[in-house]
XYZ file of N, CA, C and O in Angstrom:
768
model
N 8.883 -13.142 1.637
C 8.164 -11.890 1.566
C 8.689 -11.083 0.374
O 7.915 -10.524 -0.378
N 10.003 -11.045 0.217
C 10.598 -10.284 -0.883
C 10.160 -10.855 -2.227
O 9.849 -10.100 -3.134
N 10.085 -12.189 -2.325
C 9.657 -12.814 -3.572
C 8.234 -12.389 -3.931
O 7.935 -12.101 -5.081
N 7.343 -12.333 -2.940
C 5.970 -11.905 -3.177
C 5.898 -10.462 -3.636
O 5.146 -10.122 -4.545
N 6.696 -9.599 -2.999
C 6.695 -8.184 -3.402
C 7.244 -8.020 -4.812
O 6.733 -7.230 -5.596
N 8.272 -8.778 -5.156
C 8.830 -8.705 -6.506
C 7.824 -9.193 -7.541
O 7.712 -8.620 -8.620
N 7.066 -10.226 -7.209
C 6.054 -10.737 -8.147
C 4.981 -9.693 -8.399
O 4.552 -9.488 -9.531
N 4.553 -9.010 -7.339
C 3.527 -7.969 -7.505
C 4.069 -6.814 -8.318
O 3.414 -6.314 -9.228
N 5.303 -6.380 -8.037
C 5.899 -5.283 -8.784
C 6.027 -5.655 -10.258
O 5.687 -4.866 -11.143
N 6.452 -6.870 -10.531
C 6.562 -7.326 -11.913
C 5.207 -7.324 -12.589
O 5.068 -6.883 -13.723
N 4.177 -7.794 -11.867
C 2.837 -7.837 -12.439
C 2.333 -6.427 -12.740
O 1.781 -6.170 -13.796
N 2.522 -5.518 -11.814
C 2.044 -4.148 -12.008
C 2.765 -3.500 -13.188
O 2.148 -2.818 -14.006
N 4.051 -3.719 -13.306
C 4.806 -3.130 -14.402
C 4.430 -3.743 -15.748
O 4.553 -3.095 -16.778
N 3.926 -4.973 -15.740
C 3.556 -5.635 -16.992
C 2.228 -5.137 -17.547
O 1.920 -5.352 -18.701
N 1.441 -4.452 -16.721
C 0.140 -3.971 -17.152
C 0.258 -2.509 -17.553
O 0.743 -1.693 -16.782
N -0.157 -2.157 -18.752
C -0.075 -0.770 -19.170
C -0.872 0.139 -18.239
O -1.895 -0.265 -17.698
N -0.394 1.376 -18.053
C -1.070 2.324 -17.170
C -2.521 2.508 -17.590
O -3.423 2.521 -16.774
N -2.765 2.682 -18.871
C -4.124 2.793 -19.387
C -4.327 1.593 -20.285
O -3.922 1.581 -21.432
N -4.959 0.574 -19.724
C -5.125 -0.672 -20.455
C -6.091 -0.483 -21.613
O -7.248 -0.152 -21.421
N -5.598 -0.692 -22.809
C -6.412 -0.616 -24.022
C -7.120 -1.946 -24.215
O -6.576 -2.996 -23.878
N -8.321 -1.948 -24.778
C -9.008 -3.212 -25.049
C -8.182 -4.090 -25.989
O -7.457 -3.595 -26.841
N -8.318 -5.391 -25.799
C -7.648 -6.347 -26.673
C -8.721 -7.165 -27.404
O -9.903 -7.063 -27.094
N -8.295 -7.973 -28.337
C -9.227 -8.797 -29.105
C -9.402 -10.167 -28.445
O -8.618 -10.564 -27.573
N -10.406 -10.894 -28.905
C -10.651 -12.250 -28.421
C -9.411 -13.122 -28.595
O -9.015 -13.851 -27.687
N -8.800 -13.012 -29.747
C -7.604 -13.821 -30.023
C -6.486 -13.515 -29.031
O -5.846 -14.425 -28.505
N -6.246 -12.238 -28.767
C -5.204 -11.854 -27.805
C -5.567 -12.323 -26.398
O -4.701 -12.787 -25.649
N -6.830 -12.224 -26.029
C -7.269 -12.649 -24.700
C -7.050 -14.147 -24.508
O -6.598 -14.584 -23.445
N -7.382 -14.931 -25.526
C -7.207 -16.386 -25.428
C -5.771 -16.748 -25.088
O -5.522 -17.686 -24.337
N -4.819 -16.018 -25.645
C -3.407 -16.341 -25.400
C -2.915 -15.870 -24.023
O -1.871 -16.313 -23.575
N -3.656 -14.995 -23.366
C -3.230 -14.437 -22.083
C -3.893 -15.083 -20.867
O -3.309 -15.101 -19.794
N -5.107 -15.588 -21.031
C -5.879 -16.040 -19.876
C -5.429 -17.406 -19.364
O -5.000 -18.266 -20.127
N -5.560 -17.571 -18.065
C -5.265 -18.843 -17.417
C -6.517 -19.708 -17.422
O -7.623 -19.228 -17.614
N -6.343 -20.972 -17.158
C -7.479 -21.881 -17.047
C -8.309 -21.484 -15.826
O -7.751 -21.122 -14.787
N -9.630 -21.575 -15.938
C -10.448 -21.291 -14.758
C -10.412 -22.431 -13.739
O -10.949 -22.297 -12.647
N -9.775 -23.515 -14.095
C -9.663 -24.660 -13.180
C -8.293 -24.676 -12.542
O -7.284 -24.668 -13.216
N -8.288 -24.730 -11.249
C -7.042 -24.863 -10.514
C -6.459 -23.540 -10.082
O -6.506 -22.565 -10.812
N -5.958 -23.543 -8.876
C -5.319 -22.344 -8.348
C -4.184 -22.748 -7.427
O -4.029 -23.919 -7.079
N -3.391 -21.770 -7.065
C -2.301 -21.989 -6.124
C -2.358 -20.895 -5.068
O -2.858 -19.805 -5.318
N -1.856 -21.216 -3.908
C -1.882 -20.288 -2.773
C -0.457 -19.979 -2.363
O 0.396 -20.870 -2.315
N -0.208 -18.719 -2.080
C 1.072 -18.326 -1.484
C 0.778 -17.618 -0.180
O 0.014 -16.650 -0.151
N 1.376 -18.120 0.903
C 1.268 -17.495 2.217
C 2.557 -16.741 2.468
O 3.646 -17.275 2.232
N 2.436 -15.512 2.925
C 3.601 -14.672 3.187
C 3.980 -14.757 4.658
O 3.109 -14.639 5.530
N 5.259 -14.967 4.952
C 5.688 -15.099 6.343
C 5.342 -13.849 7.156
O 5.447 -12.729 6.681
N 4.885 -14.084 8.365
C 4.618 -13.001 9.318
C 4.957 -13.526 10.703
O 4.726 -14.702 10.999
N 5.489 -12.666 11.550
C 5.944 -13.112 12.869
C 4.816 -13.655 13.736
O 5.052 -14.406 14.664
N 3.575 -13.356 13.445
C 2.454 -13.828 14.252
C 1.797 -15.083 13.675
O 0.814 -15.580 14.220
N 2.331 -15.603 12.572
C 1.795 -16.829 11.972
C 2.737 -17.998 12.247
O 3.865 -18.031 11.779
N 2.244 -18.971 13.016
C 3.002 -20.179 13.270
C 2.644 -21.240 12.247
O 1.778 -21.032 11.383
N 3.261 -22.402 12.326
C 2.990 -23.477 11.368
C 1.510 -23.895 11.311
O 0.990 -24.190 10.231
N 0.836 -23.913 12.444
C -0.573 -24.307 12.471
C -1.423 -23.275 11.737
O -2.296 -23.625 10.933
N -1.176 -21.988 11.984
C -1.925 -20.920 11.326
C -1.652 -20.892 9.822
O -2.567 -20.673 9.026
N -0.410 -21.126 9.444
C -0.053 -21.141 8.021
C -0.775 -22.275 7.312
O -1.354 -22.083 6.238
N -0.784 -23.450 7.907
C -1.475 -24.599 7.300
C -2.970 -24.312 7.181
O -3.571 -24.599 6.131
N -3.565 -23.743 8.206
C -4.997 -23.406 8.161
C -5.274 -22.354 7.089
O -6.257 -22.450 6.341
N -4.413 -21.364 6.993
C -4.572 -20.304 6.001
C -4.444 -20.858 4.586
O -5.205 -20.494 3.691
N -3.492 -21.771 4.381
C -3.339 -22.401 3.066
C -4.611 -23.149 2.664
O -5.078 -23.046 1.523
N -5.182 -23.898 3.599
C -6.410 -24.630 3.312
C -7.584 -23.701 3.045
O -8.369 -23.919 2.112
N -7.694 -22.657 3.842
C -8.782 -21.683 3.679
C -8.660 -20.960 2.340
O -9.622 -20.869 1.581
N -7.470 -20.478 2.023
C -7.251 -19.719 0.784
C -7.457 -20.589 -0.452
O -7.877 -20.093 -1.499
N -7.198 -21.879 -0.342
C -7.375 -22.789 -1.480
C -8.848 -22.929 -1.874
O -9.160 -23.336 -2.997
N -9.763 -22.567 -0.990
C -11.198 -22.639 -1.272
C -11.689 -21.458 -2.112
O -12.813 -21.471 -2.598
N -10.864 -20.431 -2.285
C -11.276 -19.210 -2.966
C -10.852 -19.222 -4.435
O -9.784 -19.715 -4.778
N -11.705 -18.648 -5.286
C -11.364 -18.472 -6.698
C -10.305 -17.383 -6.842
O -10.289 -16.414 -6.082
N -9.448 -17.550 -7.841
C -8.465 -16.509 -8.095
C -9.136 -15.311 -8.739
O -10.211 -15.420 -9.322
N -8.578 -14.216 -8.605
C -7.518 -13.710 -7.769
C -8.113 -13.339 -6.417
O -9.100 -12.612 -6.348
N -7.498 -13.828 -5.338
C -7.979 -13.571 -3.993
C -6.824 -13.086 -3.140
O -5.661 -13.392 -3.418
N -7.157 -12.318 -2.105
C -6.157 -11.847 -1.152
C -6.754 -11.898 0.243
O -7.962 -11.718 0.427
N -5.886 -12.114 1.218
C -6.283 -12.272 2.608
C -5.470 -11.312 3.465
O -4.241 -11.351 3.436
N -6.178 -10.454 4.189
C -5.526 -9.415 4.984
C -5.914 -9.565 6.451
O -7.058 -9.918 6.766
N -4.972 -9.293 7.324
C -5.216 -9.275 8.772
C -4.487 -8.085 9.373
O -3.512 -7.578 8.801
N -4.963 -7.681 10.535
C -4.302 -6.618 11.287
C -3.496 -7.262 12.397
O -4.073 -7.856 13.313
N -2.167 -7.178 12.328
C -1.350 -7.745 13.413
C -1.724 -7.090 14.745
O -1.787 -5.873 14.860
N -2.043 -7.909 15.711
C -2.378 -7.403 17.037
C -3.867 -7.187 17.253
O -4.302 -6.980 18.381
N -4.674 -7.214 16.213
C -6.121 -7.070 16.374
C -6.659 -8.464 16.700
O -6.504 -9.394 15.908
N -7.293 -8.644 17.852
C -7.778 -9.982 18.217
C -8.730 -10.553 17.164
O -9.512 -9.830 16.559
N -8.661 -11.866 16.958
C -9.477 -12.528 15.941
C -10.965 -12.278 16.153
O -11.720 -12.152 15.191
N -11.389 -12.167 17.405
C -12.821 -11.973 17.656
C -13.316 -10.596 17.205
O -14.516 -10.373 17.081
N -12.412 -9.657 16.919
C -12.819 -8.348 16.389
C -13.268 -8.450 14.932
O -13.926 -7.551 14.430
N -12.874 -9.508 14.249
C -13.354 -9.744 12.899
C -12.781 -8.840 11.822
O -13.431 -8.598 10.819
N -11.567 -8.341 12.003
C -10.993 -7.468 10.969
C -10.389 -8.264 9.815
O -10.235 -7.740 8.719
N -10.077 -9.534 10.040
C -9.476 -10.351 8.984
C -10.449 -10.461 7.811
O -11.650 -10.628 8.000
N -9.906 -10.349 6.583
C -10.742 -10.351 5.383
C -10.091 -11.215 4.308
O -8.885 -11.148 4.092
N -10.918 -11.992 3.621
C -10.514 -12.719 2.427
C -11.494 -12.365 1.319
O -12.697 -12.558 1.471
N -10.996 -11.790 0.240
C -11.849 -11.388 -0.883
C -11.343 -12.046 -2.157
O -10.127 -12.126 -2.382
N -12.276 -12.482 -3.004
C -11.900 -13.280 -4.176
C -12.640 -12.857 -5.431
O -13.597 -12.094 -5.382
N -12.166 -13.433 -6.542
C -12.742 -13.303 -7.874
C -12.541 -11.892 -8.447
O -13.429 -11.335 -9.078
N -11.352 -11.369 -8.237
C -10.961 -10.090 -8.833
C -10.193 -10.359 -10.124
O -9.768 -11.475 -10.382
N -10.003 -9.306 -10.910
C -9.370 -9.470 -12.216
C -7.844 -9.421 -12.169
O -7.193 -9.595 -13.193
N -7.275 -9.184 -10.998
C -5.822 -9.212 -10.838
C -5.490 -9.380 -9.366
O -6.314 -9.089 -8.491
N -4.302 -9.834 -9.106
C -3.852 -9.963 -7.723
C -3.807 -8.598 -7.052
O -4.201 -8.453 -5.891
N -3.343 -7.602 -7.776
C -3.235 -6.266 -7.214
C -4.612 -5.734 -6.786
O -4.756 -5.143 -5.715
N -5.641 -5.940 -7.616
C -6.991 -5.491 -7.270
C -7.502 -6.226 -6.029
O -8.127 -5.612 -5.159
N -7.248 -7.528 -5.942
C -7.676 -8.298 -4.770
C -6.956 -7.812 -3.517
O -7.567 -7.666 -2.455
N -5.663 -7.541 -3.636
C -4.895 -7.025 -2.489
C -5.466 -5.689 -2.011
O -5.661 -5.489 -0.807
N -5.702 -4.775 -2.950
C -6.232 -3.459 -2.578
C -7.590 -3.572 -1.892
O -7.853 -2.899 -0.891
N -8.461 -4.412 -2.423
C -9.793 -4.588 -1.837
C -9.705 -5.197 -0.436
O -10.385 -4.740 0.491
N -8.867 -6.222 -0.267
C -8.740 -6.872 1.038
C -8.144 -5.922 2.070
O -8.623 -5.864 3.215
N -7.123 -5.174 1.696
C -6.530 -4.216 2.636
C -7.532 -3.134 3.032
O -7.640 -2.781 4.209
N -8.269 -2.614 2.058
C -9.256 -1.578 2.351
C -10.333 -2.075 3.292
O -10.705 -1.401 4.265
N -10.865 -3.272 3.027
C -11.916 -3.833 3.875
C -11.399 -4.165 5.268
O -12.070 -3.901 6.269
N -10.207 -4.718 5.348
C -9.622 -5.071 6.637
C -9.385 -3.820 7.481
O -9.761 -3.768 8.654
N -8.763 -2.804 6.899
C -8.489 -1.576 7.657
C -9.772 -0.872 8.079
O -9.822 -0.250 9.141
N -10.832 -0.977 7.283
C -12.115 -0.373 7.652
C -12.737 -1.083 8.851
O -13.450 -0.447 9.641
N -12.460 -2.366 9.016
C -13.020 -3.150 10.126
C -12.120 -3.163 11.354
O -12.569 -3.529 12.439
N -10.873 -2.781 11.199
C -9.881 -2.867 12.279
C -10.264 -1.945 13.437
O -10.615 -0.797 13.244
N -10.178 -2.473 14.653
C -10.485 -1.682 15.842
C -9.225 -1.347 16.633
O -9.135 -0.297 17.263
N -8.287 -2.272 16.657
C -7.017 -2.081 17.360
C -5.921 -2.647 16.476
O -6.174 -3.063 15.352
N -4.722 -2.713 16.992
C -3.651 -3.333 16.229
C -3.087 -2.411 15.155
O -3.522 -1.279 14.972
N -2.123 -2.940 14.444
C -1.442 -2.188 13.389
C -2.249 -2.232 12.097
O -3.144 -3.052 11.953
N -1.889 -1.388 11.117
C -2.572 -1.459 9.818
C -2.482 -2.873 9.233
O -1.514 -3.600 9.458
N -3.502 -3.231 8.489
C -3.596 -4.580 7.927
C -2.480 -4.855 6.925
O -1.973 -3.938 6.266
N -2.133 -6.135 6.833
C -1.143 -6.593 5.856
C -1.731 -7.797 5.117
O -2.606 -8.488 5.616
N -1.220 -8.047 3.925
C -1.616 -9.219 3.150
C -0.813 -10.418 3.652
O 0.419 -10.366 3.711
N -1.528 -11.492 4.001
C -0.854 -12.690 4.495
C -0.903 -13.843 3.495
O -0.158 -14.811 3.632
N -1.792 -13.752 2.500
C -1.869 -14.829 1.501
C -2.587 -14.325 0.258
O -3.377 -13.382 0.328
N -2.304 -14.978 -0.858
C -2.998 -14.709 -2.119
C -3.314 -16.034 -2.797
O -2.620 -17.029 -2.597
N -4.386 -16.017 -3.578
C -4.749 -17.162 -4.414
C -4.641 -16.707 -5.859
O -5.199 -15.684 -6.240
N -3.873 -17.465 -6.631
C -3.623 -17.151 -8.044
C -3.983 -18.365 -8.898
O -4.116 -19.460 -8.379
N -4.046 -18.174 -10.220
C -4.254 -19.332 -11.089
C -3.070 -20.297 -11.001
O -1.938 -19.870 -10.767
N -3.346 -21.561 -11.190
C -2.263 -22.551 -11.237
C -1.322 -22.195 -12.381
O -1.761 -21.841 -13.469
N -0.028 -22.243 -12.134
C 0.961 -21.904 -13.152
C 1.097 -20.413 -13.379
O 1.638 -19.983 -14.396
N 0.645 -19.609 -12.430
C 0.635 -18.151 -12.578
C 2.020 -17.581 -12.850
O 3.008 -17.974 -12.237
N 2.055 -16.704 -13.802
C 3.202 -15.837 -14.085
C 2.593 -14.504 -14.480
O 1.502 -14.467 -15.053
N 3.260 -13.396 -14.208
C 2.678 -12.096 -14.578
C 2.383 -12.026 -16.078
O 3.170 -12.493 -16.896
N 1.223 -11.501 -16.384
C 0.813 -11.320 -17.775
C 0.168 -9.951 -17.906
O -0.340 -9.395 -16.936
N 0.141 -9.456 -19.108
C -0.415 -8.129 -19.361
C -1.920 -8.058 -19.316
O -2.496 -6.993 -19.203
N -2.607 -9.208 -19.365
C -4.060 -9.221 -19.335
C -4.507 -10.369 -18.445
O -4.053 -11.503 -18.604
N -5.394 -10.065 -17.502
C -5.876 -11.069 -16.559
C -7.364 -10.862 -16.314
O -7.848 -9.737 -16.372
N -8.069 -11.933 -16.025
C -9.464 -11.877 -15.622
C -9.671 -12.812 -14.438
O -8.916 -13.773 -14.257
N -10.712 -12.553 -13.674
C -11.092 -13.429 -12.581
C -11.552 -14.779 -13.136
O -11.780 -14.931 -14.336
N -11.741 -15.744 -12.248
C -12.275 -17.042 -12.655
C -13.637 -16.854 -13.308
O -13.911 -17.423 -14.373
N -14.507 -16.066 -12.668
C -15.848 -15.860 -13.214
C -15.825 -15.246 -14.595
O -16.532 -15.693 -15.509
N -15.021 -14.211 -14.772
C -14.935 -13.543 -16.071
C -14.258 -14.432 -17.117
O -14.641 -14.424 -18.283
N -13.259 -15.205 -16.705
C -12.606 -16.128 -17.632
C -13.612 -17.171 -18.118
O -13.667 -17.480 -19.320
N -14.417 -17.684 -17.221
C -15.451 -18.640 -17.598
C -16.471 -17.973 -18.528
O -16.869 -18.551 -19.541
N -16.869 -16.730 -18.202
C -17.790 -15.988 -19.057
C -17.214 -15.726 -20.436
O -17.927 -15.797 -21.446
N -15.932 -15.443 -20.484
C -15.256 -15.252 -21.770
C -15.359 -16.524 -22.605
O -15.693 -16.485 -23.781
N -15.081 -17.656 -21.972
C -15.076 -18.930 -22.700
C -16.474 -19.397 -23.091
O -16.663 -19.932 -24.172
N -17.455 -19.224 -22.201
C -18.781 -19.788 -22.451
C -19.758 -18.810 -23.096
O -20.713 -19.246 -23.733
N -19.535 -17.508 -22.931
C -20.468 -16.522 -23.477
C -19.833 -15.686 -24.594
O -20.340 -15.654 -25.710
N -18.733 -15.021 -24.277
C -18.141 -14.081 -25.233
C -17.759 -14.764 -26.535
O -18.079 -14.285 -27.617
N -17.083 -15.876 -26.455
C -16.576 -16.541 -27.656
C -17.694 -17.041 -28.563
O -17.482 -17.207 -29.754
N -18.898 -17.242 -28.031
C -20.020 -17.715 -28.839
C -20.714 -16.583 -29.595
O -21.445 -16.846 -30.546
N -20.491 -15.344 -29.167
C -21.151 -14.206 -29.819
C -20.475 -13.872 -31.134
O -19.261 -14.012 -31.279
N -21.257 -13.386 -32.084
C -20.706 -12.880 -33.341
C -20.347 -11.413 -33.153
O -21.001 -10.688 -32.409
N -19.301 -10.976 -33.828
C -18.889 -9.568 -33.767
C -19.932 -8.711 -34.490
O -20.598 -9.212 -35.410
N -20.084 -7.479 -34.069
C -19.328 -6.771 -33.038
C -19.776 -7.213 -31.647
O -20.945 -7.467 -31.397
N -18.798 -7.285 -30.741
C -19.052 -7.714 -29.374
C -18.009 -7.102 -28.454
O -16.942 -6.671 -28.905
N -18.343 -7.069 -27.157
C -17.422 -6.474 -26.192
C -17.584 -7.135 -24.829
O -18.631 -7.709 -24.526
N -16.531 -7.031 -24.041
C -16.547 -7.470 -22.642
C -16.030 -6.317 -21.805
O -14.979 -5.746 -22.112
N -16.779 -5.972 -20.761
C -16.372 -4.909 -19.851
C -16.066 -5.521 -18.488
O -16.696 -6.508 -18.087
N -15.102 -4.934 -17.788
C -14.738 -5.398 -16.446
C -14.611 -4.210 -15.505
O -14.315 -3.091 -15.924
N -14.825 -4.483 -14.233
C -14.602 -3.504 -13.171
C -13.354 -3.910 -12.399
O -13.379 -4.906 -11.666
N -12.247 -3.173 -12.540
C -11.040 -3.526 -11.803
C -11.218 -3.494 -10.282
O -10.620 -4.289 -9.574
N -12.055 -2.595 -9.772
C -12.200 -2.462 -8.323
C -13.099 -3.512 -7.695
O -12.943 -3.825 -6.523
N -14.071 -4.033 -8.439
C -15.043 -4.938 -7.821
C -15.016 -6.359 -8.360
O -15.576 -7.261 -7.742
N -14.440 -6.584 -9.517
C -14.463 -7.901 -10.136
C -15.702 -8.137 -10.984
O -15.838 -9.193 -11.589
N -16.613 -7.161 -11.050
C -17.808 -7.303 -11.892
C -17.395 -7.357 -13.363
O -16.318 -6.883 -13.741
N -18.276 -7.909 -14.215
C -18.001 -7.997 -15.645
C -19.318 -8.197 -16.387
O -20.329 -8.569 -15.796
N -19.286 -7.964 -17.678
C -20.446 -8.181 -18.544
C -19.967 -8.376 -19.973
O -18.916 -7.855 -20.355
N -20.728 -9.139 -20.756
C -20.439 -9.333 -22.179
C -21.711 -9.086 -22.979
O -22.816 -9.181 -22.451
N -21.540 -8.770 -24.251
C -22.699 -8.594 -25.115
C -22.302 -8.151 -26.501
O -21.152 -7.816 -26.767
N -23.291 -8.154 -27.382
C -23.070 -7.706 -28.758
C -23.131 -6.195 -28.822
O -23.708 -5.547 -27.959
N -22.530 -5.644 -29.864
C -22.558 -4.207 -30.086
C -21.204 -3.579 -29.858
O -20.194 -4.260 -29.695
N -21.207 -2.252 -29.822
C -19.952 -1.502 -29.698
C -19.439 -1.391 -28.271
O -18.379 -0.845 -28.029
N -20.206 -1.860 -27.301
C -19.759 -1.850 -25.913
C -20.554 -0.932 -25.003
O -20.427 -1.025 -23.792
N -21.358 -0.052 -25.550
C -22.112 0.888 -24.715
C -23.037 0.190 -23.729
O -23.033 0.497 -22.533
N -23.838 -0.751 -24.215
C -24.745 -1.479 -23.321
C -23.986 -2.392 -22.372
O -24.365 -2.566 -21.218
N -22.907 -2.978 -22.845
C -22.092 -3.860 -22.007
C -21.480 -3.064 -20.863
O -21.476 -3.505 -19.712
N -20.990 -1.886 -21.175
C -20.401 -1.014 -20.154
C -21.449 -0.636 -19.107
O -21.185 -0.682 -17.899
N -22.646 -0.284 -19.549
C -23.724 0.083 -18.625
C -24.104 -1.107 -17.743
O -24.301 -0.955 -16.527
N -24.197 -2.302 -18.324
C -24.524 -3.504 -17.563
C -23.456 -3.798 -16.515
O -23.757 -4.110 -15.364
N -22.203 -3.701 -16.909
C -21.094 -3.927 -15.980
C -21.140 -2.913 -14.840
O -20.989 -3.275 -13.672
N -21.376 -1.643 -15.156
C -21.417 -0.615 -14.112
C -22.579 -0.825 -13.150
O -22.454 -0.535 -11.959
N -23.712 -1.345 -13.619
C -24.819 -1.673 -12.707
C -24.379 -2.759 -11.731
O -24.652 -2.679 -10.531
N -23.706 -3.774 -12.237
C -23.224 -4.858 -11.364
C -22.163 -4.346 -10.391
O -22.158 -4.721 -9.219
N -21.276 -3.503 -10.877
C -20.226 -2.948 -10.023
C -20.810 -2.026 -8.959
O -20.319 -1.982 -7.831
N -21.862 -1.285 -9.308
C -22.494 -0.366 -8.353
C -23.018 -1.126 -7.137
O -22.991 -0.614 -6.019
N -23.487 -2.352 -7.351
C -23.954 -3.175 -6.238
C -22.829 -3.473 -5.254
O -23.080 -3.811 -4.102
N -21.585 -3.347 -5.721
C -20.419 -3.603 -4.875
C -19.682 -2.310 -4.513
O -18.566 -2.345 -4.015
N -20.284 -1.152 -4.830
C -19.739 0.117 -4.372
C -18.889 0.903 -5.350
O -18.200 1.832 -4.955
N -18.877 0.566 -6.622
C -18.063 1.302 -7.588
C -18.737 1.272 -8.958
O -19.616 0.448 -9.207
N -18.331 2.180 -9.805
C -18.771 2.180 -11.206
C -17.564 2.520 -12.077
O -17.522 3.556 -12.723
N -16.594 1.629 -12.077
C -15.328 1.870 -12.762
C -15.113 0.974 -13.971
O -13.983 0.763 -14.396
N -16.181 0.430 -14.534
C -16.029 -0.516 -15.641
C -15.352 0.120 -16.847
O -15.482 1.322 -17.092
N -14.636 -0.722 -17.569
C -13.983 -0.314 -18.814
C -14.079 -1.486 -19.779
O -14.217 -2.643 -19.365
N -14.032 -1.167 -21.057
C -14.050 -2.226 -22.068
C -12.671 -2.908 -22.046
O -11.650 -2.260 -22.207
N -12.672 -4.222 -21.844
C -11.425 -4.988 -21.778
C -11.160 -5.760 -23.059
O -10.016 -5.896 -23.478
N -12.236 -6.282 -23.684
C -12.095 -7.056 -24.919
C -13.129 -6.532 -25.892
O -14.285 -6.300 -25.530
N -12.709 -6.323 -27.147
C -13.648 -5.863 -28.162
C -13.262 -6.473 -29.512
O -12.078 -6.601 -29.831
N -14.281 -6.913 -30.214
C -14.092 -7.431 -31.569
C -15.126 -6.767 -32.447
O -16.321 -6.822 -32.147
N -14.657 -6.119 -33.518
C -15.557 -5.358 -34.388
C -15.955 -6.139 -35.608
O -15.314 -6.988 -36.069
């Protein structure tokens, strides 16, 4: 459990408070492969070996970054357990899973994170994207001629790419994010 908390703290500290856009070249050096992920299950007194094995298998089916939250003591049939995936960072996935789990919780204690899905070979980096956005970066963004931009929504995992200074890309990203309950898009990658 301590190792997981230290990894999250390290990751959060590695990301600037106000993330400035980076270039395509810088993004290429920071992003993980969209193929392959790893799962970490965090020990909890209510998880036995059978539950841990099942959770590992379930979490392995999700694209990174994913987080899985449960409310200790809330019966499984209440449906408070949540697994959410394809966020741009582990921290964003954790926040989304905890929020959704606590909103569904009827009894039991506040929700906790029991597992996360990360890219294979994960180490904290200053710039991260979801599997979907990483694939979009590789297949769409890199093919565009500058000026071009990529916008991401930290809260929802939404993203968009396009030519220009970023205004239309930002609007497109916010439309996608609005479908998931937020409009927090920001320009993450820009090449002029």
